[in-house]
Short mmCIF file of C-alpha atoms and ligand atoms in Angstrom, two decimals:
data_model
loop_
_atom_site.label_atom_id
_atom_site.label_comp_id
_atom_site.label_asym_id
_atom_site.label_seq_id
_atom_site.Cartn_x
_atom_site.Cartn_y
_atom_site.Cartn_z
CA UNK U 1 0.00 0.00 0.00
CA UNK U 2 1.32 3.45 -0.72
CA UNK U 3 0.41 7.01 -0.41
CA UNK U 4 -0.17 9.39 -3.49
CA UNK U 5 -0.01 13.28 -2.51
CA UNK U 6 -2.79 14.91 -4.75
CA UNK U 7 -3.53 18.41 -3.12
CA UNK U 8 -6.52 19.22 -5.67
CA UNK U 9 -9.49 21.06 -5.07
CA UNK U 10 -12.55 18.82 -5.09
CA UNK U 11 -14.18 21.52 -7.43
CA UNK U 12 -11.62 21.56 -9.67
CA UNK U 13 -13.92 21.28 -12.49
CA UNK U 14 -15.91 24.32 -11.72
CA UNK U 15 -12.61 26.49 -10.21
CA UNK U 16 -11.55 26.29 -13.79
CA UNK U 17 -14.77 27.26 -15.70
CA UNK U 18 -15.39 29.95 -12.51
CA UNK U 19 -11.55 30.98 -13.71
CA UNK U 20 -12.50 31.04 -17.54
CA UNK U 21 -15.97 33.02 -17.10
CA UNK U 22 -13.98 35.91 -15.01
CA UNK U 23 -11.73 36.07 -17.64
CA UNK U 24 -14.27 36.45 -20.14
CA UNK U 25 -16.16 38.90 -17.65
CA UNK U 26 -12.63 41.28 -17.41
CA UNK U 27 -12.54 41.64 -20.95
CA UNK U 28 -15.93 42.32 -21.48
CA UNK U 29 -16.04 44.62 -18.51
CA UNK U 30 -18.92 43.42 -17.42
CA UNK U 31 -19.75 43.43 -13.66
CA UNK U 32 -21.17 40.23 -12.10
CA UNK U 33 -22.53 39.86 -8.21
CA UNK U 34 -23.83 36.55 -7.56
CA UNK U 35 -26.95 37.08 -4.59
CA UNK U 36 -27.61 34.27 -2.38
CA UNK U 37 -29.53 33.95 0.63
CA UNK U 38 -32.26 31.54 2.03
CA UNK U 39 -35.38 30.82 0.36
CA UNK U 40 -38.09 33.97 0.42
CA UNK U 41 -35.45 36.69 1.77
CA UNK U 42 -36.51 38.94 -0.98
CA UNK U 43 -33.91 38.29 -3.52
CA UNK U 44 -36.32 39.18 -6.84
CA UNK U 45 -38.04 41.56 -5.13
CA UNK U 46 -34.93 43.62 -4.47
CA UNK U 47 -33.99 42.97 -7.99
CA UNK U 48 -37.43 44.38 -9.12
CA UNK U 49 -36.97 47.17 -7.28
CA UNK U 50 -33.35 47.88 -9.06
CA UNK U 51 -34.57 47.45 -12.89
CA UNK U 52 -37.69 49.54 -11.72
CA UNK U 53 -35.46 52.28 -10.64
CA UNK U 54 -32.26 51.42 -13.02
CA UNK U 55 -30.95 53.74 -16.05
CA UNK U 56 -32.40 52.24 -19.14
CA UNK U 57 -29.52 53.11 -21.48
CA UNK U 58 -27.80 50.37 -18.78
CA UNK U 59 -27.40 47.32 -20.16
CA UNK U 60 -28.18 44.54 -17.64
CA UNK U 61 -29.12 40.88 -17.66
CA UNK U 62 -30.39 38.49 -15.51
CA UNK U 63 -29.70 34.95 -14.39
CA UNK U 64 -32.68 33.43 -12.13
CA UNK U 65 -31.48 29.84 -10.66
CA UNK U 66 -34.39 28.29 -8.89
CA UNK U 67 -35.24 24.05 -8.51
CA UNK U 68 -38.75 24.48 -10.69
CA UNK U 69 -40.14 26.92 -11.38
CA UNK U 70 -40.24 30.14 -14.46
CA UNK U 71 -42.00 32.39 -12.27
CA UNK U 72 -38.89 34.50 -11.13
CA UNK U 73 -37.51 35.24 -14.20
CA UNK U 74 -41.25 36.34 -15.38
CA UNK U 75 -41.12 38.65 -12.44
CA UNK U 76 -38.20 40.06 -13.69
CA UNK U 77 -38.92 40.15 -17.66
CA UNK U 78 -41.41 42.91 -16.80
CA UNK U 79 -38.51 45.63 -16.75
CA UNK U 80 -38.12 45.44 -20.54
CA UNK U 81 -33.92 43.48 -19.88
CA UNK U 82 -33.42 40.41 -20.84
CA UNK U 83 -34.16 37.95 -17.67
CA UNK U 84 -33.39 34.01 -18.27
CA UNK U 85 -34.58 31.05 -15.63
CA UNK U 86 -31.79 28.43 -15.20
CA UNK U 87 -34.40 25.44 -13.85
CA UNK U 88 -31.98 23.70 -11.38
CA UNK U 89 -34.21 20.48 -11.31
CA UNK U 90 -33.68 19.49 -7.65
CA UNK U 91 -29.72 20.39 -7.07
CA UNK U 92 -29.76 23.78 -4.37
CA UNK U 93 -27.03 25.77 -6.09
CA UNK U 94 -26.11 27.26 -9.31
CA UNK U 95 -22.86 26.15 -10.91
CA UNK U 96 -20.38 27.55 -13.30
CA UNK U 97 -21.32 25.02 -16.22
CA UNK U 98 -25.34 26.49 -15.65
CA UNK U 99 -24.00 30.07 -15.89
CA UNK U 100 -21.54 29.32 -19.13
CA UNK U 101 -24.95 27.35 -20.67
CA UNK U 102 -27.17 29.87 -20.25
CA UNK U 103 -24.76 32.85 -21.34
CA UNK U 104 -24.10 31.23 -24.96
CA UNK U 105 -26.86 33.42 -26.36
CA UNK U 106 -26.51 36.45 -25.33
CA UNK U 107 -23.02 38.44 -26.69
CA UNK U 108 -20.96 39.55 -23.82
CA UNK U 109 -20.12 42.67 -25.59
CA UNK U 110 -23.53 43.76 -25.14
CA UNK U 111 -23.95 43.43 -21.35
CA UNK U 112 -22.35 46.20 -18.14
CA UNK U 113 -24.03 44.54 -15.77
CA UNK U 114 -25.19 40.76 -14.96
CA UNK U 115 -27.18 40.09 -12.26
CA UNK U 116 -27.09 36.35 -10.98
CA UNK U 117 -29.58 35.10 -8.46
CA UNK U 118 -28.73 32.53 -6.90
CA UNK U 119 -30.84 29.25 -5.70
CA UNK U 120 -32.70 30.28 -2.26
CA UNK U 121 -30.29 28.37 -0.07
CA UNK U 122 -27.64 29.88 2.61
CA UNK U 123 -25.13 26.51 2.65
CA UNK U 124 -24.58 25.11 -0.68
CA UNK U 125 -24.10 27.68 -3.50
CA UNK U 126 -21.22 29.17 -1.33
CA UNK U 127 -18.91 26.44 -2.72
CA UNK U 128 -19.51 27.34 -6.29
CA UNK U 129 -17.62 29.95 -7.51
CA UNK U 130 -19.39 31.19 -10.37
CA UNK U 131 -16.92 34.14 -12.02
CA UNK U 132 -18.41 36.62 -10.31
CA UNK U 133 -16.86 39.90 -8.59
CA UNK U 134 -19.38 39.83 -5.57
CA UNK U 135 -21.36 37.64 -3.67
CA UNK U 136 -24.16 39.75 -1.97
CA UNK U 137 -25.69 37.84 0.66
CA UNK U 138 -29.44 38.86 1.47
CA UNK U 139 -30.58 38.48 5.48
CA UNK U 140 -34.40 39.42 5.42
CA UNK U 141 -35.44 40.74 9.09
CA UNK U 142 -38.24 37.71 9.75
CA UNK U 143 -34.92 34.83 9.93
CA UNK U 144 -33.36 36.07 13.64
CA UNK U 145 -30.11 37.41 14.22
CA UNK U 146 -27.96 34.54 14.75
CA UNK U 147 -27.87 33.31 10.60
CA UNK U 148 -24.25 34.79 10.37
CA UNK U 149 -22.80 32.91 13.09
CA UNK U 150 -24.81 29.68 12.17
CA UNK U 151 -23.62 29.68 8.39
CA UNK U 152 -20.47 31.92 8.52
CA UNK U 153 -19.28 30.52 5.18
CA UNK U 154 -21.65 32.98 3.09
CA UNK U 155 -21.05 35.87 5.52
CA UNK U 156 -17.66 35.18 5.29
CA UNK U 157 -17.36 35.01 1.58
CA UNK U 158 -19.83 37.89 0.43
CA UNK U 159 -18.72 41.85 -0.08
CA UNK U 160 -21.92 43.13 0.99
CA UNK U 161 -25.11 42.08 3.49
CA UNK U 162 -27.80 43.22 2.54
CA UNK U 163 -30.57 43.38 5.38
CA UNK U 164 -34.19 43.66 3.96
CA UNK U 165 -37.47 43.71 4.87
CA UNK U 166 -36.72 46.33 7.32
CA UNK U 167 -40.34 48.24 6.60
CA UNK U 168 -41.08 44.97 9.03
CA UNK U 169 -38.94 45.58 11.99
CA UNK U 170 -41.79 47.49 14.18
CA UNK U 171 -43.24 44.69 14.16
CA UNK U 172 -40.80 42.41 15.10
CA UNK U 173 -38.50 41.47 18.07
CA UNK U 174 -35.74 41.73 15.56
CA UNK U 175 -32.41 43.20 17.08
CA UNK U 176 -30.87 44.37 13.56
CA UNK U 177 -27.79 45.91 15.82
CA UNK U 178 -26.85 42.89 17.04
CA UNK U 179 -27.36 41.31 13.70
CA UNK U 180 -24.95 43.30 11.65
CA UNK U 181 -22.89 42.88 14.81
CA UNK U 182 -22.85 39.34 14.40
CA UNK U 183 -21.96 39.81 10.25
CA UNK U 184 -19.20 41.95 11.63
CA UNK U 185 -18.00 39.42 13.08
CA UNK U 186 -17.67 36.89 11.02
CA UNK U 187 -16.06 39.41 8.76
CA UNK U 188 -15.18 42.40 9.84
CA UNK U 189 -14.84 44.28 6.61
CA UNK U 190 -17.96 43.48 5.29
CA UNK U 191 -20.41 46.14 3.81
CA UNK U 192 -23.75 46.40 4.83
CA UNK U 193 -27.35 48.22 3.70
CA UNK U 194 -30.34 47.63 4.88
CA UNK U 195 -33.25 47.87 2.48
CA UNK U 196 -37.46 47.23 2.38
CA UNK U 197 -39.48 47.14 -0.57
CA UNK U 198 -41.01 50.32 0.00
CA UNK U 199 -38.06 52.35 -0.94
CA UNK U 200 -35.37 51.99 1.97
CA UNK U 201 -31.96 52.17 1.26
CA UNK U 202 -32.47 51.37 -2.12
CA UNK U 203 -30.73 54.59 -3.38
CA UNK U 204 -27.80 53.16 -0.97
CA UNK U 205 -27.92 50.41 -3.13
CA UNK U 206 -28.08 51.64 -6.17
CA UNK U 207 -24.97 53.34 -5.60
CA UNK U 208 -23.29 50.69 -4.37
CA UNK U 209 -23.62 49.20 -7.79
CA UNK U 210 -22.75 51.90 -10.01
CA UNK U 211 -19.48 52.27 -7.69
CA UNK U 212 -18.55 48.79 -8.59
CA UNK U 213 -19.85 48.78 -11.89
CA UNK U 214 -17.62 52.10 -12.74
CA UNK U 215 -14.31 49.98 -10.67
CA UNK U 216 -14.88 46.92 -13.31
CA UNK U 217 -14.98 49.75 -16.45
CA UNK U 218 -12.04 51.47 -14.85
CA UNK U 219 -10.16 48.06 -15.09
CA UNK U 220 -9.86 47.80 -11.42
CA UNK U 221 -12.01 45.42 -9.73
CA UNK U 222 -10.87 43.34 -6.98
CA UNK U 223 -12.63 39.91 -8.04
CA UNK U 224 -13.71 37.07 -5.65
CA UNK O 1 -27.87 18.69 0.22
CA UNK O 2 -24.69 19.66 -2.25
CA UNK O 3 -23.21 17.38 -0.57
CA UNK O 4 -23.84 14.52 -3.17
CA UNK O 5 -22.63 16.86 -5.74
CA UNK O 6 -19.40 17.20 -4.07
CA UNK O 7 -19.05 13.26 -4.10
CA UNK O 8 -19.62 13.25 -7.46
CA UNK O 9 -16.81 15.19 -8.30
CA UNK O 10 -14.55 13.64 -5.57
CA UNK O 11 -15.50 10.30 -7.62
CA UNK O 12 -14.81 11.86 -10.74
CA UNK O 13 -11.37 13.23 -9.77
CA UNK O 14 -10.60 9.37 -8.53
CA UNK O 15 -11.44 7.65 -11.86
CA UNK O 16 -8.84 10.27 -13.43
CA UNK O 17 -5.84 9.52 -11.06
CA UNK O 18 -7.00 5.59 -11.36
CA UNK O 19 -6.48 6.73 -15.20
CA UNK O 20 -3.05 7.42 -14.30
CA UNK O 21 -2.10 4.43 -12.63
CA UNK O 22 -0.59 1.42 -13.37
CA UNK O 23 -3.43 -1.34 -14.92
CA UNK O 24 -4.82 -2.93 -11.65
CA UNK O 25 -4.13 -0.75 -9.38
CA UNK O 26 -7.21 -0.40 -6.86
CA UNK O 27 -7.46 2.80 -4.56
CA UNK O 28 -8.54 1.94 -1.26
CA UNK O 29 -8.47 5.04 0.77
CA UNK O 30 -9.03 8.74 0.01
CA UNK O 31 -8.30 12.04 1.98
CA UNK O 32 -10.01 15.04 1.91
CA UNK O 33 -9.50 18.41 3.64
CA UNK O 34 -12.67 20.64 4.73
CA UNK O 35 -12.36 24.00 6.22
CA UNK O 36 -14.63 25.18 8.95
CA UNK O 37 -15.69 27.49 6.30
CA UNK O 38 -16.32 25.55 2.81
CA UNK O 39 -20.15 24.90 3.67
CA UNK O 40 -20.04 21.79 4.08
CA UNK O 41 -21.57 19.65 6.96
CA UNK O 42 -18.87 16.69 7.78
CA UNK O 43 -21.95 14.33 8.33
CA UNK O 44 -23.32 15.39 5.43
CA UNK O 45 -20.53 14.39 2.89
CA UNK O 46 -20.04 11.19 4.76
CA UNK O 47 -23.49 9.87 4.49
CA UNK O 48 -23.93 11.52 0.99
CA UNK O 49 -20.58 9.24 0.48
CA UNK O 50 -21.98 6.26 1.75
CA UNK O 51 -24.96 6.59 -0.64
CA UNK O 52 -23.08 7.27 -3.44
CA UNK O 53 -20.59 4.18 -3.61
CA UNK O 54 -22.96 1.67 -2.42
CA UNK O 55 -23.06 -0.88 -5.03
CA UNK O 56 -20.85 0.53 -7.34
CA UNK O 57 -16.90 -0.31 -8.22
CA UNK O 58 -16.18 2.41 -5.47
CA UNK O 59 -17.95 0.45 -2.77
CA UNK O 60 -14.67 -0.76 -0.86
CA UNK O 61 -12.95 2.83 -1.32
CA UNK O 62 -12.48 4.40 2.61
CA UNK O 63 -12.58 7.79 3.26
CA UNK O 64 -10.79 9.99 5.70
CA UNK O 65 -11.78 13.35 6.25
CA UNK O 66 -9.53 16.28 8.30
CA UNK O 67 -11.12 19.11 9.58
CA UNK O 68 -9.53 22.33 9.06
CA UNK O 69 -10.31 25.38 11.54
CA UNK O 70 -9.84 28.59 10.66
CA UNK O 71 -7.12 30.65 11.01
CA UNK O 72 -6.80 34.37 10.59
CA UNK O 73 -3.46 36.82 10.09
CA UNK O 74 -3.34 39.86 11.61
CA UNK O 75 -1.71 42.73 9.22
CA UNK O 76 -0.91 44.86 11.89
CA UNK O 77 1.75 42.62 14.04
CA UNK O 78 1.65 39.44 11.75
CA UNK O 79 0.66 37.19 14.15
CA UNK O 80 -1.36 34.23 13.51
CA UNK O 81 -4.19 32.68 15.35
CA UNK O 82 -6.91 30.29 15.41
CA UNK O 83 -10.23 31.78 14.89
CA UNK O 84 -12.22 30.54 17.95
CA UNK O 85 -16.16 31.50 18.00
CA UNK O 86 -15.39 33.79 15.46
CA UNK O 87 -13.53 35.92 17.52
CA UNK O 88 -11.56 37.17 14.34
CA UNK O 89 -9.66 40.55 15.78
CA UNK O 90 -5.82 40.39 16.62
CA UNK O 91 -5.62 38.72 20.11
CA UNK O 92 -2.19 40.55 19.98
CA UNK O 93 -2.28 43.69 19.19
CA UNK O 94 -6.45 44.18 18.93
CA UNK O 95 -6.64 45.03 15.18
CA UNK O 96 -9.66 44.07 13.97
CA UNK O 97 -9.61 43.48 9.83
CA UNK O 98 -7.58 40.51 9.79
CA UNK O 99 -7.14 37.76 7.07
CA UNK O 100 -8.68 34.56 6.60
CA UNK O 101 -5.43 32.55 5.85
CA UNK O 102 -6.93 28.86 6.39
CA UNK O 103 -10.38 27.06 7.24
CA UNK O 104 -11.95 27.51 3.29
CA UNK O 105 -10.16 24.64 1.91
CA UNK O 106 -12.29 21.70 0.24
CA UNK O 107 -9.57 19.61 -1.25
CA UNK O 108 -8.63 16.20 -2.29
CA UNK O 109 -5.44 15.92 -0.03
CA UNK O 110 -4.39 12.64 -0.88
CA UNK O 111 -5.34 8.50 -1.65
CA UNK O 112 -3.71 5.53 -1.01
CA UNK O 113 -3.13 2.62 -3.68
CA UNK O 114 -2.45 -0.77 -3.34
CA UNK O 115 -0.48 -2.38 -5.82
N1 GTP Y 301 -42.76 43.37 3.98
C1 GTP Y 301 -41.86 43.06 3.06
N2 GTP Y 301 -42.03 41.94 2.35
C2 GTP Y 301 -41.10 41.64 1.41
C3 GTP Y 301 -39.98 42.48 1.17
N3 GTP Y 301 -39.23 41.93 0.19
C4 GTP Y 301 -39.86 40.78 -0.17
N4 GTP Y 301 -40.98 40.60 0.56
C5 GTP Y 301 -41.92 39.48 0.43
O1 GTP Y 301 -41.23 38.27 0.73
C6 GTP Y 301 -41.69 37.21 -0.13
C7 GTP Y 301 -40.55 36.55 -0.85
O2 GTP Y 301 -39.91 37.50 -1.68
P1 GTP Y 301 -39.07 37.09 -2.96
O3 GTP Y 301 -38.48 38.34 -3.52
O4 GTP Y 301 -39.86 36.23 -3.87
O5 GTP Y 301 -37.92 36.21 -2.28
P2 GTP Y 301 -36.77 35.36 -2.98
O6 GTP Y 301 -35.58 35.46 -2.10
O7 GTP Y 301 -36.59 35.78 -4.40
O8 GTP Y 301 -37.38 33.90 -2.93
P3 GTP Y 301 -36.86 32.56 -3.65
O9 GTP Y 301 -36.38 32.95 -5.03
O10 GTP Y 301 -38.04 31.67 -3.68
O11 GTP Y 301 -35.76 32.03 -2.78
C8 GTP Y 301 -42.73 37.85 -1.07
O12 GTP Y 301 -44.00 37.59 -0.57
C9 GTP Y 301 -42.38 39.32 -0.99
O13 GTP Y 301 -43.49 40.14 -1.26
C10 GTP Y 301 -39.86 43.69 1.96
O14 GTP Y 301 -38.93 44.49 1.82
N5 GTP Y 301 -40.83 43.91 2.89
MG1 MG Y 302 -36.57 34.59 -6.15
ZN1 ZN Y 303 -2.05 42.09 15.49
#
C-alpha cells in the first residue's frame, strides 16, 4: 500500500470554468454579483426594485437559478432586460457550467451589468464559484439574528449584506444591531445596507452598484 | 444537500488519477480536507458518500476526512491565530480586519493505492 499526494481542489472542475468566465467577464467589462440567501429573503423583489429604478440606457441581464419553477424570471422580464430562468431540477445551487450554458446566447459585448440570483439556499451555493466579482448575501429581518454565526461561510465570503425587509422591523422582536454585529463578526470588513421594498436604502444600493460597476470599467475590480 | 454533488466530483477526480495508474491498481483510501468554512456539513458528505458508492466499483474505497479550523493573520503585528467562536480581531495587538489565511479549503489531499 502506498500514499499518493494529490492536493486538488474537489471543485476543480468548476474552479476552472469559474476561472475562464472571469476572464471572459474582465474583458468584457462586465460586472457580475452573484446574490444568495435563504429561500423567500426577498432576492427578486430587491432585484425588481433595481430594474424599476435602473438607467435604461444600462445594459443589464439576468440569471434566475431556482429548482422548478419560471416564475422568477417572469417577475423580472417585466422591466423590458433580458431575464433568463436556469431550472436547477432538484440540485440547491447554481454552478459555473449552468451560468456558461445559459450565457451562450446572449453576446458579452452587449452586457455592463449581470445580475445572478442565486438558488434560495444559505449553505450550498457558497462552494460554487461562479466568475463573479461579488457575492451579496441577502438576510431578510423575519430569519433572527444569529444566521451569520450559524452559516459563517456565506457571511464570510460575500462583499456586501444586505438586510431587507426592514419596513417589518416594528413589528418584530428583531435586534438588527446585534445582527450586523454578528456579520461583523464573522467578517469584519464586510459592507452592509439595509433595504425594504417600499423604498429603503435602495438609493444606498443603487450606488453601491454603479461604484462597482464604474471599478470593473475602470479596469480595477478586486474579483472574488 | 450539495453534498452529493461534491461526491460526485470527488468520484470523478478518482477515476482520473486511477487513469493514471498502473493497470490494476485499486485505490482503497481517500483524503479530503474541509475547512470550517467551505459549507459543508462533515456528516453530510459522509453519508452523501456512503450513498453514493454503495453498489458501485467504489464500494470498498475508505474515506478519511480532516477538519480544518480557521485561522486568521493579523496585518498589523503578523501574528497568527486560530479563529475561535469567530472571535476574528488580533488577540495581539487588537486590530480588527484581519485575514482569513486557512479554514476555506475543500480539497482532495491525498489517496492511497495498493499495488
Ligand atoms: N414586507 C416586506 N415583504 C417583502 C420584502 N421583500 C420581499 N418581501 C416578500 O417576501 C416574499 C418573498 O420575496 P421574494 O423576492 O420572492 O424572495 P426570494 O428570495 O426571491 O425567494 P426565492 O427565489 O423563492 O428564494 C414575497 O412575498 C415578498 O413580497 C420587503 O422588503 N418587505
Ligand atoms: Mg426569487
Ligand atoms: Zn495584530
Amino acid at each position: 500500500m502506498s500514499q499518493i499526494v494529490v492536493e486538488k481542489k474537489v471543485l476543480n472542475e468548476n474552479q476552472k470554468l469559474a476561472a475562464e468566465l472571469r476572464e471572459r467577464f474582465r474583458q468584457h467589462k462586465i460586472l457580475v454579483v452573484n446574490i444568495i440567501s435563504s429561500p423567500g429573503s426577498g432576492k427578486t423583489t430587491l432585484l425588481e426594485r433595481t430594474l424599476e429604478r435602473m438607467d435604461k440606457t444600462k445594459r443589464v441581464a439576468l440569471l434566475t437559478g431556482d429548482l422548478q419553477t419560471e416564475n422568477d424570471a417572469k417577475r423580472l422580464a417585466k422591466w423590458g432586460f433580458p431575464a433568463k430562468q436556469i431550472i436547477t431540477g432538484g440540485t440547491c445551487h447554481l454552478d459555473a457550467k449552468m451560468i456558461d450554458k445559459h450565457l451562450a446566447d446572449w453576446k458579452l459585448e452587449d452586457l455592463d451589468i449581470l445580475i445572478i440570483e442565486n438558488v434560495g439556499n444559505l449553505v450550498c451555493p457558497t462552494s460554487y464559484d461562479l466568475g463573479e466579482h461579488h457575492k451579496i448575501v441577502i438576510l431578510s429581518v423575519t430569519e433572527g439574528e444569529d444566521k451569520p454565526l450559524k452559516y459563517p461561510s456565506i457571511f464570510v465570503k460575500s462583499d456586501l449584506m444586505i438586510l431587507s425587509k426592514v419596513d417589518l422591523l416594528p413589528y418584530l422582536n428583531f435586534d438588527a444591531e446585534l445582527a450586523k454585529q454578528n456579520a461583523r463578526t464573522v467578517h469584519p470588513g464586510i459592507e452592509i445596507i439595509e433595504t425594504s421594498n417600499k423604498g429603503d436604502g435602495l438609493e444606498q444600493w443603487m450606488a453601491w452598484l454603479e461604484a462597482k460597476l464604474a471599478a470593473v470599467k475602470a479596469g480595477d475590480a478586486v474579483s472574488a | 444537500m450539495h453534498e452529493l454533488s461534491i461526491v460526485a466530483s470527488v468520484l470523478e477526480q478518482l477515476d482520473e488519477i486511477k487513469k493514471q495508474q498502473p493497470e490494476g491498481t485499486r485505490i482503497s483510501k481517500v483524503g479530503l480536507r474541509v475547512g470550517e468554512l467551505a459549507g459543508v456539513d462533515v456528516d453530510c458528505l459522509r453519508f452523501g458518500f456512503e450513498c453514493s458508492v454503495k453498489e458501485t466499483p467504489w464500494e470498498h474505497l475508505l474515506l478519511e476526512i480532516e477538519q480544518v479550523p480557521r485561522r486568521q493573520r493579523c496585518p498589523g503585528c503578523n501574528a497568527e491565530f486560530q479563529a475561535e467562536n469567530w472571535a476574528t480581531a488580533c488577540p495581539k495587538c487588537g486590530e480588527a480586519a484581519t485575514i482569513t489565511i486557512a479554514g476555506e479549503e475543500l480539497q482532495i489531499a491525498f489517496v492511497e493505492v495498493d499495488e
